[in-house]
Coordinates of C-alpha atoms in Angstrom, one line a residue:
Chain A
M1 CA -67.5 5.8 27.4
T2 CA -69.7 3.1 28.7
K3 CA -68.3 -0.4 29.3
E4 CA -71.3 -2.4 28.2
S5 CA -70.6 -6.1 27.8
L6 CA -70.4 -7.4 24.2
G7 CA -71.1 -10.8 22.7
I8 CA -70.1 -13.0 19.8
S9 CA -73.2 -13.9 17.8
S10 CA -71.7 -16.4 15.3
Y11 CA -68.4 -17.9 14.2
I12 CA -67.2 -19.8 11.2
Q13 CA -64.2 -22.0 10.5
I14 CA -62.8 -23.2 7.2
K15 CA -59.9 -25.6 7.4
D16 CA -58.8 -29.2 6.6
H17 CA -61.4 -29.5 3.8
H18 CA -64.3 -28.5 6.1
I19 CA -66.6 -25.5 6.5
K20 CA -68.3 -25.3 10.0
L21 CA -70.7 -22.6 11.2
N22 CA -71.1 -22.2 14.9
G23 CA -69.5 -25.6 15.3
K24 CA -71.9 -27.4 12.9
P25 CA -70.6 -28.9 9.7
L26 CA -71.9 -27.1 6.6
F27 CA -69.7 -28.5 3.8
S28 CA -66.7 -30.8 3.2
H29 CA -64.8 -31.9 0.2
E30 CA -61.4 -33.7 0.0
G31 CA -59.2 -32.2 -2.6
A32 CA -57.0 -29.2 -3.5
F33 CA -58.0 -25.8 -2.1
S34 CA -59.0 -24.4 -5.5
E35 CA -61.5 -27.2 -6.0
F36 CA -62.7 -27.2 -2.4
I37 CA -63.4 -23.4 -2.2
K38 CA -65.1 -23.4 -5.6
M39 CA -67.5 -26.2 -4.5
G40 CA -68.0 -24.6 -1.1
Y41 CA -68.8 -21.3 -2.9
K42 CA -71.5 -23.0 -5.0
Q43 CA -72.8 -25.3 -2.2
C44 CA -73.2 -22.4 0.3
G45 CA -74.9 -20.1 -2.3
V46 CA -72.3 -17.3 -2.1
A47 CA -73.3 -15.9 -5.6
Y48 CA -70.7 -13.3 -6.5
P49 CA -69.4 -13.6 -10.0
K50 CA -66.2 -11.7 -9.2
F51 CA -65.2 -14.6 -7.0
F52 CA -63.7 -16.4 -10.0
K53 CA -61.2 -13.6 -10.6
M54 CA -60.0 -13.3 -7.1
D55 CA -56.8 -14.7 -5.5
D56 CA -57.0 -17.6 -3.0
L57 CA -56.9 -15.3 0.1
S58 CA -59.9 -13.2 -1.1
K59 CA -61.8 -16.4 -2.1
L60 CA -61.3 -17.9 1.3
A61 CA -62.2 -14.6 3.1
L62 CA -65.2 -13.9 1.0
V63 CA -66.8 -17.3 1.3
A64 CA -66.2 -17.3 5.1
A65 CA -67.6 -13.8 5.6
D66 CA -70.5 -14.4 3.2
I67 CA -71.8 -17.5 5.0
L68 CA -71.5 -15.8 8.4
L69 CA -73.1 -12.5 7.4
K70 CA -75.9 -14.2 5.5
H71 CA -76.6 -16.4 8.6
E72 CA -76.8 -13.2 10.7
G73 CA -79.3 -11.7 8.3
V74 CA -77.0 -8.9 7.1
Q75 CA -78.3 -7.3 3.9
P76 CA -76.4 -4.9 1.6
E77 CA -79.4 -2.6 1.4
N78 CA -79.1 -1.8 5.1
E79 CA -75.5 -0.6 4.7
E80 CA -74.7 -1.8 8.2
N81 CA -71.7 -0.3 10.1
I82 CA -69.8 -3.6 10.5
A83 CA -66.0 -3.1 10.8
L84 CA -63.7 -5.8 9.3
I85 CA -60.6 -6.5 11.4
F86 CA -58.7 -9.4 9.9
S87 CA -55.3 -10.9 10.5
N88 CA -53.0 -13.7 9.3
K89 CA -49.4 -14.8 9.1
A90 CA -48.6 -15.0 5.4
S91 CA -50.0 -11.6 4.4
S92 CA -50.5 -11.9 0.6
L93 CA -47.4 -14.0 0.1
N94 CA -49.1 -16.6 -2.0
T95 CA -50.0 -14.0 -4.6
D96 CA -46.7 -12.2 -4.1
R97 CA -44.9 -15.4 -5.2
S98 CA -47.0 -15.4 -8.4
H99 CA -46.1 -11.8 -9.2
Q100 CA -42.5 -12.5 -8.5
E101 CA -42.5 -15.4 -10.9
S102 CA -43.9 -13.1 -13.6
I103 CA -40.9 -10.7 -13.2
Q104 CA -38.1 -13.1 -12.2
N105 CA -37.0 -14.0 -15.8
K106 CA -36.3 -11.0 -18.0
D107 CA -36.9 -13.2 -21.1
N108 CA -40.2 -14.2 -19.8
Y109 CA -41.5 -11.0 -18.2
Y110 CA -45.3 -10.7 -17.8
P111 CA -46.4 -8.7 -14.8
S112 CA -50.2 -8.3 -14.7
P113 CA -52.4 -5.7 -12.9
A114 CA -54.9 -8.5 -12.3
V115 CA -52.4 -10.3 -10.1
F116 CA -50.5 -7.3 -8.7
V117 CA -53.7 -5.8 -7.2
Y118 CA -54.0 -8.9 -4.9
T119 CA -50.5 -8.5 -3.5
L120 CA -52.0 -6.6 -0.6
P121 CA -53.8 -8.6 2.2
N122 CA -56.5 -6.0 2.8
I123 CA -57.9 -6.4 -0.8
C124 CA -60.1 -9.3 0.6
L125 CA -61.6 -6.7 3.0
G126 CA -62.4 -4.5 0.0
E127 CA -64.2 -7.4 -1.7
I128 CA -66.3 -8.1 1.3
S129 CA -67.1 -4.4 1.7
I130 CA -68.2 -4.1 -1.9
K131 CA -70.5 -7.2 -1.7
Y132 CA -72.1 -6.1 1.6
K133 CA -72.0 -2.3 1.0
L134 CA -70.0 -1.8 4.2
Y135 CA -68.7 1.8 4.4
S136 CA -67.0 0.9 7.6
E137 CA -63.4 0.4 8.9
N138 CA -61.2 -2.2 7.3
S139 CA -57.9 -3.1 9.0
F140 CA -55.5 -6.0 8.3
F141 CA -52.9 -7.1 10.8
I142 CA -50.1 -9.6 10.6
F143 CA -49.0 -11.9 13.5
D144 CA -46.9 -15.1 13.8
N145 CA -50.0 -16.8 15.4
F146 CA -53.7 -16.1 16.0
N147 CA -53.7 -13.2 18.5
A148 CA -57.0 -13.1 20.4
E149 CA -55.8 -10.4 22.8
H150 CA -55.2 -8.0 19.9
L151 CA -58.5 -8.7 18.2
Y152 CA -60.4 -8.4 21.5
H153 CA -59.0 -4.9 22.4
Y154 CA -59.4 -3.6 18.8
S155 CA -63.1 -4.6 18.7
Q156 CA -63.8 -3.3 22.2
S157 CA -62.3 0.1 21.1
L158 CA -64.3 0.3 17.9
M159 CA -67.6 -0.6 19.7
Q160 CA -67.0 1.6 22.7
S161 CA -66.1 4.6 20.7
K162 CA -69.2 3.9 18.6
Q163 CA -67.1 3.8 15.4
A164 CA -68.7 0.4 14.6
E165 CA -72.0 -1.2 15.4
K166 CA -70.6 -4.7 14.9
V167 CA -67.1 -6.1 14.2
L168 CA -66.4 -9.1 12.0
C169 CA -63.0 -10.2 12.9
G170 CA -60.6 -13.1 12.9
W171 CA -57.9 -14.9 10.9
V172 CA -57.7 -15.7 7.2
D173 CA -54.4 -17.3 6.0
V174 CA -53.4 -19.0 2.7
D175 CA -49.8 -20.1 2.3
N176 CA -48.7 -22.6 -0.3
D177 CA -50.9 -25.6 0.3
T178 CA -52.3 -24.6 3.6
Y179 CA -55.4 -22.5 4.3
E180 CA -57.3 -21.5 7.4
A181 CA -60.2 -19.1 8.1
F182 CA -61.7 -18.4 11.5
L183 CA -64.1 -15.4 11.7
Y184 CA -66.5 -14.3 14.4
L185 CA -69.0 -11.4 14.7
V186 CA -68.9 -9.2 17.7
S187 CA -72.1 -7.4 18.5
K188 CA -74.1 -5.9 21.4
N189 CA -75.6 -9.3 22.2
G190 CA -74.6 -12.8 21.2
S191 CA -74.6 -16.4 22.2
Y192 CA -71.0 -16.4 23.3
E193 CA -69.2 -14.0 25.7
H194 CA -66.7 -11.5 24.1
T195 CA -63.6 -12.4 26.1
I196 CA -60.1 -13.3 25.2
N197 CA -60.7 -16.8 26.7
E198 CA -63.9 -17.4 24.8
I199 CA -62.3 -16.3 21.5
N200 CA -59.4 -18.7 22.0
K201 CA -61.8 -21.5 22.9
L202 CA -63.9 -21.0 19.8
Y203 CA -60.7 -20.8 17.6
K204 CA -59.4 -24.1 19.0
K205 CA -62.7 -25.9 18.5
Chain B
M1 CA -60.6 9.9 27.8
N2 CA -56.8 10.2 28.3
K3 CA -55.0 12.4 25.8
V4 CA -52.6 10.6 23.5
F5 CA -49.7 12.4 21.8
L6 CA -47.4 11.9 18.8
S7 CA -44.1 12.9 20.3
Y8 CA -40.4 12.3 19.3
N9 CA -40.1 11.4 15.6
N10 CA -37.6 10.5 12.9
I11 CA -37.5 10.3 9.1
I12 CA -34.8 8.4 7.1
S13 CA -35.0 9.5 3.5
S14 CA -32.9 10.6 0.6
L15 CA -33.3 14.1 2.0
G16 CA -31.6 13.3 5.3
F17 CA -31.6 11.0 8.3
S18 CA -33.6 13.0 10.8
S19 CA -36.9 14.8 10.8
E20 CA -35.2 18.2 11.2
A21 CA -32.7 17.6 8.3
V22 CA -35.5 16.5 6.0
V23 CA -37.8 19.4 6.9
E24 CA -35.0 21.8 6.3
Q25 CA -34.8 20.5 2.7
I26 CA -38.5 20.8 2.3
Q27 CA -38.3 24.4 3.6
K28 CA -35.9 25.0 0.7
E29 CA -38.3 23.3 -1.7
V30 CA -35.7 20.6 -2.5
S31 CA -37.1 17.3 -3.8
G32 CA -35.6 14.0 -2.8
L33 CA -36.6 12.5 -6.2
S34 CA -34.2 12.0 -9.0
L35 CA -34.0 10.1 -12.3
I36 CA -32.9 6.5 -11.9
K37 CA -31.5 4.5 -14.8
D38 CA -31.1 1.0 -13.4
K39 CA -32.6 -1.9 -15.3
T40 CA -32.5 -4.2 -12.3
Y41 CA -35.5 -2.2 -11.1
L42 CA -37.3 -1.4 -14.3
P43 CA -36.5 -1.6 -18.1
Q44 CA -37.1 2.2 -18.5
P45 CA -35.7 5.2 -16.4
F46 CA -37.9 6.3 -13.5
Y47 CA -38.0 8.9 -10.8
S48 CA -37.5 7.8 -7.2
S49 CA -36.0 8.7 -3.9
L50 CA -33.7 5.8 -3.2
I51 CA -31.7 5.7 0.0
D52 CA -28.0 5.4 -0.6
N53 CA -26.7 2.1 0.7
N54 CA -23.3 3.4 1.7
L55 CA -24.7 6.3 3.6
L56 CA -27.1 4.0 5.3
N57 CA -24.4 1.5 6.3
E58 CA -22.2 4.2 7.6
A59 CA -24.9 5.4 9.9
F60 CA -25.9 1.9 10.9
E61 CA -22.4 0.5 11.7
S62 CA -22.4 1.8 15.3
L63 CA -25.6 -0.1 15.9
G64 CA -24.9 -3.5 14.4
S65 CA -23.5 -5.5 11.5
P66 CA -25.2 -4.4 8.3
Q67 CA -24.9 -7.8 6.7
N68 CA -27.3 -9.4 9.3
Y69 CA -30.1 -7.0 8.5
T70 CA -32.0 -6.4 5.3
K71 CA -32.0 -2.9 3.9
L72 CA -35.5 -2.2 5.2
E73 CA -34.6 -3.5 8.7
R74 CA -31.5 -1.3 8.8
M75 CA -33.6 1.7 7.8
M76 CA -36.3 0.9 10.4
I77 CA -33.8 0.2 13.2
L78 CA -31.8 3.4 12.5
S79 CA -35.1 5.4 12.5
L80 CA -36.5 3.9 15.7
N81 CA -33.1 4.1 17.4
D82 CA -33.2 7.9 16.9
V83 CA -36.6 8.1 18.5
I84 CA -35.7 6.0 21.5
T85 CA -32.4 7.9 22.0
Q86 CA -34.2 11.3 21.8
S87 CA -37.0 10.3 24.1
N88 CA -34.9 8.3 26.6
L89 CA -37.8 5.8 26.7
S90 CA -37.1 2.8 28.9
I91 CA -38.3 -0.4 27.2
N92 CA -40.6 -2.4 29.5
D93 CA -43.9 -4.3 29.3
R94 CA -45.9 -1.0 28.9
V95 CA -44.2 -0.3 25.5
G96 CA -45.7 -1.7 22.3
L97 CA -44.3 -1.8 18.7
I98 CA -46.3 -1.3 15.6
V99 CA -44.7 -1.9 12.2
S100 CA -46.5 -0.4 9.2
T101 CA -45.6 -1.8 5.8
T102 CA -47.2 -3.0 2.6
K103 CA -44.5 -5.3 1.3
G104 CA -41.8 -5.5 4.0
N105 CA -38.8 -7.6 2.8
V106 CA -40.6 -8.6 -0.4
D107 CA -37.2 -8.4 -2.2
A108 CA -36.3 -11.7 -0.3
L109 CA -38.6 -13.5 -2.8
D110 CA -36.3 -12.5 -5.6
A111 CA -34.1 -15.6 -6.5
D112 CA -31.1 -13.2 -6.7
N113 CA -31.5 -11.9 -3.2
S114 CA -29.0 -13.1 -0.6
F115 CA -31.6 -13.4 2.2
P116 CA -33.8 -16.5 2.5
E117 CA -37.4 -16.4 1.3
E118 CA -38.6 -16.7 5.0
R119 CA -37.5 -13.1 5.5
A120 CA -40.4 -12.0 3.3
Y121 CA -42.9 -12.9 6.1
L122 CA -43.9 -9.6 7.7
S123 CA -43.7 -11.0 11.2
S124 CA -40.1 -11.9 10.5
L125 CA -39.4 -8.2 9.8
A126 CA -41.2 -7.2 12.9
N127 CA -39.4 -9.7 15.1
S128 CA -36.1 -8.6 13.8
I129 CA -36.8 -5.0 14.8
S130 CA -38.4 -6.0 18.1
N131 CA -35.5 -8.2 19.1
F132 CA -33.0 -5.5 18.3
F133 CA -34.5 -3.2 20.8
G134 CA -35.4 -5.9 23.4
I135 CA -39.2 -5.1 23.2
T136 CA -41.0 -7.7 25.2
R137 CA -44.6 -7.4 23.9
T138 CA -45.6 -9.1 20.6
P139 CA -45.0 -6.7 17.8
I140 CA -48.1 -5.7 15.7
V141 CA -47.8 -5.4 11.9
I142 CA -50.3 -3.3 10.0
S143 CA -50.5 -4.0 6.3
N144 CA -53.4 -2.1 4.9
A145 CA -52.2 -0.7 1.6
C146 CA -51.4 3.0 1.4
V147 CA -53.3 4.0 4.6
S148 CA -51.1 1.7 6.7
G149 CA -48.8 4.5 8.0
I150 CA -51.5 6.8 9.3
L151 CA -53.7 3.9 10.4
A152 CA -50.8 2.8 12.6
V153 CA -51.0 6.2 14.4
A154 CA -54.7 5.7 14.9
T155 CA -54.2 2.2 16.2
A156 CA -51.5 3.2 18.6
K157 CA -53.9 5.8 20.1
R158 CA -56.7 3.3 20.5
Y159 CA -54.4 0.7 22.2
I160 CA -53.2 3.4 24.7
Q161 CA -56.8 4.5 25.4
Q162 CA -57.8 0.8 25.9
G163 CA -55.0 0.5 28.5
M164 CA -53.0 -2.1 26.6
Y165 CA -49.9 0.1 26.5
D166 CA -48.7 3.5 27.8
H167 CA -46.3 4.0 24.9
V168 CA -46.3 2.7 21.4
L169 CA -43.3 2.9 19.0
V170 CA -44.6 3.2 15.5
V171 CA -42.4 2.6 12.5
G172 CA -43.4 2.7 8.9
G173 CA -41.4 1.7 5.8
D174 CA -41.3 0.2 2.4
L175 CA -38.6 -0.3 -0.2
V176 CA -38.5 0.7 -3.8
T177 CA -38.2 -2.8 -5.4
E178 CA -38.6 -4.3 -8.9
F179 CA -41.6 -6.1 -7.4
I180 CA -43.4 -2.8 -6.7
L181 CA -42.3 -0.8 -9.7
S182 CA -43.2 -3.6 -12.2
G183 CA -46.7 -3.8 -10.6
F184 CA -47.5 -0.1 -10.7
N185 CA -46.0 0.0 -14.2
S186 CA -48.4 -2.8 -15.2
F187 CA -51.2 -0.5 -14.0
Q188 CA -49.7 2.3 -16.2
A189 CA -49.7 4.4 -13.1
L190 CA -46.0 5.5 -13.1
S191 CA -45.0 8.9 -14.4
D192 CA -41.8 9.3 -16.5
E193 CA -41.5 12.8 -15.1
L194 CA -41.4 14.3 -11.6
C195 CA -44.9 13.8 -10.2
K196 CA -47.3 16.8 -10.1
P197 CA -50.1 16.2 -7.6
Y198 CA -53.4 17.9 -8.5
D199 CA -51.8 19.6 -11.5
K200 CA -53.6 19.5 -14.9
D201 CA -50.4 18.1 -16.5
R202 CA -49.9 15.3 -14.1
K203 CA -48.9 12.0 -15.5
G204 CA -49.0 9.6 -12.6
I205 CA -47.0 8.6 -9.5
N206 CA -43.3 8.3 -8.5
I207 CA -42.5 5.6 -6.0
G208 CA -40.1 6.5 -3.2
E209 CA -38.5 4.9 -0.2
V210 CA -38.4 6.2 3.4
T211 CA -38.8 4.9 6.9
A212 CA -40.5 7.1 9.5
S213 CA -41.1 6.5 13.2
A214 CA -42.6 8.2 16.2
L215 CA -43.3 7.7 19.8
V216 CA -47.0 7.7 20.6
T217 CA -47.6 8.1 24.3
N218 CA -50.0 9.3 27.1
D219 CA -47.1 10.4 29.3
I220 CA -46.6 14.2 29.3
E221 CA -43.1 13.7 30.8
L222 CA -42.2 12.1 27.4
L223 CA -43.3 14.9 25.1
S224 CA -40.9 16.5 22.6
E225 CA -40.9 20.2 21.8
D226 CA -43.0 19.5 18.7
A227 CA -45.4 17.0 20.3
V228 CA -49.1 17.1 19.1
A229 CA -52.3 15.6 20.5
I230 CA -54.0 13.0 18.3
I231 CA -57.6 14.3 18.8
G232 CA -59.6 12.3 16.3
E233 CA -59.3 9.5 13.8
A234 CA -61.5 7.3 11.6
S235 CA -61.3 4.9 8.7
C236 CA -64.0 4.1 6.2
N237 CA -64.2 1.9 3.1
D238 CA -65.5 3.1 -0.3
A239 CA -67.4 -0.2 -0.8
N240 CA -66.9 0.5 -4.5
H241 CA -63.8 -0.9 -6.3
I242 CA -60.6 -2.6 -5.2
S243 CA -58.1 -0.7 -7.4
G244 CA -60.0 2.5 -8.2
P245 CA -61.2 5.2 -5.7
S246 CA -64.8 6.1 -5.4
R247 CA -66.1 8.7 -7.8
T248 CA -68.0 10.4 -5.0
G249 CA -65.1 10.2 -2.5
E250 CA -67.5 8.3 -0.2
G251 CA -65.1 6.6 2.1
L252 CA -62.8 9.6 2.5
F253 CA -65.7 11.9 3.1
R254 CA -67.1 9.6 5.8
S255 CA -63.6 9.2 7.4
I256 CA -63.2 13.0 7.6
Q257 CA -66.7 13.4 9.1
S258 CA -66.2 10.8 11.7
A259 CA -62.7 12.0 12.6
L260 CA -64.0 15.6 13.0
E261 CA -66.8 14.4 15.2
Q262 CA -64.5 12.5 17.5
S263 CA -62.2 15.6 17.6
Q264 CA -65.2 17.7 18.6
I265 CA -64.2 20.4 16.1
S266 CA -65.7 21.5 12.8
A267 CA -64.2 21.9 9.3
K268 CA -63.6 25.6 9.9
D269 CA -61.2 24.8 12.7
I270 CA -58.8 22.9 10.4
D271 CA -55.8 25.0 9.6
F272 CA -54.3 22.8 6.9
I273 CA -54.6 19.5 5.2
S274 CA -51.8 17.1 4.5
A275 CA -53.6 15.1 1.7
H276 CA -52.6 11.9 -0.1
G277 CA -52.2 13.5 -3.5
T278 CA -50.5 10.6 -5.4
A279 CA -50.8 12.5 -8.8
T280 CA -53.0 9.9 -10.4
L281 CA -56.1 11.3 -12.1
Y282 CA -58.5 9.2 -10.2
N283 CA -57.0 9.7 -6.7
D284 CA -56.6 13.5 -6.9
E285 CA -60.1 13.9 -8.3
M286 CA -61.6 11.8 -5.6
E287 CA -59.9 13.8 -2.9
A288 CA -61.0 17.1 -4.4
I289 CA -64.6 15.8 -4.3
A290 CA -64.4 14.5 -0.7
F291 CA -62.8 17.8 0.5
N292 CA -65.5 19.8 -1.1
R293 CA -68.3 17.6 0.3
S294 CA -66.6 18.2 3.7
G295 CA -66.5 22.0 3.3
L296 CA -62.7 22.0 3.3
E297 CA -62.1 23.4 -0.1
D298 CA -60.7 26.7 1.2
V299 CA -58.3 25.1 3.7
P300 CA -54.6 25.2 2.7
T301 CA -53.7 21.8 1.4
H302 CA -50.6 20.0 0.2
S303 CA -49.4 16.7 -1.0
L304 CA -45.8 15.9 -0.1
K305 CA -45.4 13.3 -2.9
G306 CA -43.3 15.9 -4.9
Y307 CA -40.6 15.6 -2.3
F308 CA -40.6 11.9 -1.5
G309 CA -42.7 10.2 -4.2
H310 CA -45.3 7.7 -2.9
T311 CA -43.7 5.9 0.0
L312 CA -46.5 3.4 0.4
G313 CA -46.8 1.9 3.9
A314 CA -44.7 4.7 5.3
S315 CA -46.4 7.6 3.5
G316 CA -49.1 8.4 6.0
L317 CA -46.8 8.4 9.0
L318 CA -44.0 10.3 7.1
E319 CA -46.5 13.0 6.0
A320 CA -48.0 13.3 9.5
I321 CA -44.5 13.9 10.9
V322 CA -43.7 16.6 8.4
G323 CA -47.1 18.1 9.3
V324 CA -46.1 18.0 13.0
H325 CA -43.1 20.2 12.0
S326 CA -45.4 22.4 10.0
L327 CA -47.4 23.0 13.2
K328 CA -44.2 23.6 15.3
N329 CA -42.7 25.9 12.8
D330 CA -46.0 27.7 12.0
T331 CA -45.2 27.1 8.3
L332 CA -47.2 25.9 5.4
Y333 CA -45.0 23.9 3.0
K334 CA -45.5 24.2 -0.7
S335 CA -47.3 21.4 -2.6
L336 CA -44.3 20.7 -4.8
G337 CA -45.0 20.0 -8.5
F338 CA -48.3 21.9 -8.5
D339 CA -48.9 24.8 -11.0
T340 CA -52.4 24.8 -12.4
L341 CA -55.5 23.1 -10.9
G342 CA -56.3 19.8 -12.6
V343 CA -59.2 18.6 -10.6
S344 CA -62.9 19.4 -11.3
K345 CA -63.6 20.9 -7.8
P346 CA -61.7 23.8 -6.3
I347 CA -59.2 23.1 -3.6
N348 CA -56.7 25.5 -2.0
L349 CA -53.2 24.2 -2.8
I350 CA -50.3 25.7 -1.0
T351 CA -48.3 27.4 -3.9
S352 CA -45.5 28.9 -1.8
T353 CA -43.9 28.0 1.5
Q354 CA -45.1 30.6 4.1
K355 CA -45.2 31.4 7.8
T356 CA -48.6 31.5 9.4
P357 CA -50.0 30.6 12.8
L358 CA -51.1 27.0 12.8
R359 CA -52.9 24.9 15.4
T360 CA -54.7 21.9 13.8
M361 CA -53.9 19.6 10.9
L362 CA -56.0 17.0 9.1
K363 CA -54.0 14.1 7.6
T364 CA -55.8 11.9 5.1
A365 CA -54.8 8.8 3.1
S366 CA -56.5 6.4 0.7
G367 CA -55.5 3.1 -0.8
F368 CA -56.2 0.0 -2.8
G369 CA -59.0 -2.1 -1.4
G370 CA -61.0 1.1 -1.1
C371 CA -59.6 2.1 2.3
N372 CA -59.4 5.6 3.6
T373 CA -58.2 7.1 6.9
A374 CA -58.4 10.6 8.4
V375 CA -56.6 11.7 11.6
V376 CA -56.8 15.2 13.3
F377 CA -53.8 16.5 15.2
K378 CA -53.7 19.6 17.4
K379 CA -50.7 21.5 18.6
H380 CA -49.9 20.9 22.3
A381 CA -48.7 23.9 24.2
L382 CA -46.1 22.8 26.7

């Protein structure tokens, strides 16, 4: 195993009504999440009709991943080996609450497969894999807070064992009225150092 | 690279509260599934492997007050406590905890549940377990659909090889809840009979509940009699569909290839496969295709869903642990529920429990989101 140094080539943040790529503002819109993410989707040219059927977590993750991967020139035809290592606090709780509502009252019982399938946080990784033809590893982790140490070691392991060429990782969380995405791409070379300190610095920007 | 082992282990299930007790029942071809008629779960009767609350509390009482912990927490603590006691592991900053679950305490979302909604956060579940045992490192939760349990084993191995920990306690568990049953039922995936993986008359899945746990370690002083080396692992996505497996078995095929490559062994060196085998048409067919593409069609294979049902976030770990006992006992356990092949490609299902020398096992799992994981285990001669 060789210990070559890795870099972060791009990062994206979506929170507080703003989308920023590598620190530069791309889009902003005051308003509820549903409206914000739909307009961001259109404005940033995401173009994936299934978007409109997704739950909020998948919408947030797909828009963030798509903007970053497109910026990096990733094309589905190339079937790149990019692992997806995502994390959050609320898992799929937002959609879990909807499914629970549909079964809470026996006189008004309407569970639906279209909702139930999104009661797993890793579904958003499947959506990104389908759009970008990524036959690579997908893993979803849950923490109380953003955990740079964990993401760092996991990416290092995947790259050093050659199980991935690049790793798209970070945090995507939707919980009631709050949302936050922070994703970054780890690769063999990049503008930023791949260290726990640097990941935390970019996250807090 | 340092060797990493799956060592002391435990299973809490309707078949018993230790791995040995459970494997003894499997040896006798006893299923833990039974017909449940309880409308608080589902309007119609269903097959499941529920853990009896009274038995659980009786076993738990010496550890703590049952009313302070959710059912899943009690099951996980009881399971991990057995592993820690058996291994005599001292808890320090070289010990990590991975909790594998798909839905955790999702029953806390139910308005009729006595625990507050906050308990449904998966980190709350992990913190409850972690605090009980005084684990100092931040617990890690893996929630990656039905591969979670086996992915947790692969993740533990990677962390140890990265030097983050020397030992990782892995626990997997999910409850049978109205939440889960109503969802699978809306997919029309539930069978109203005992499940029959790979059989031509299969009608779908049974959902079951267990917790399983194991010590993953690099310390040869901490190896149990049945310890096995984790020699290769990989996970690959189908990039095809979020709720249906690939028709070509693409992700599973790639996972197996990559895990074999890391193991530095070939398909002919695999002595048996512990497959996913949920008993849905699409899953079983996909696996048969992937095993054929991998040249594994003649390798003895079972699904353990006929004994436990599909135990979701625990299943991969549970089935790996039973597999560890297969290796130790040199015994292939019958694929319960199977009579006549019902997939389009031939696979070699184990039709009767039998003694035979065994060295290596391939464990596979697949799940919603198009995820697949394969892990290769090898017997470790003490």
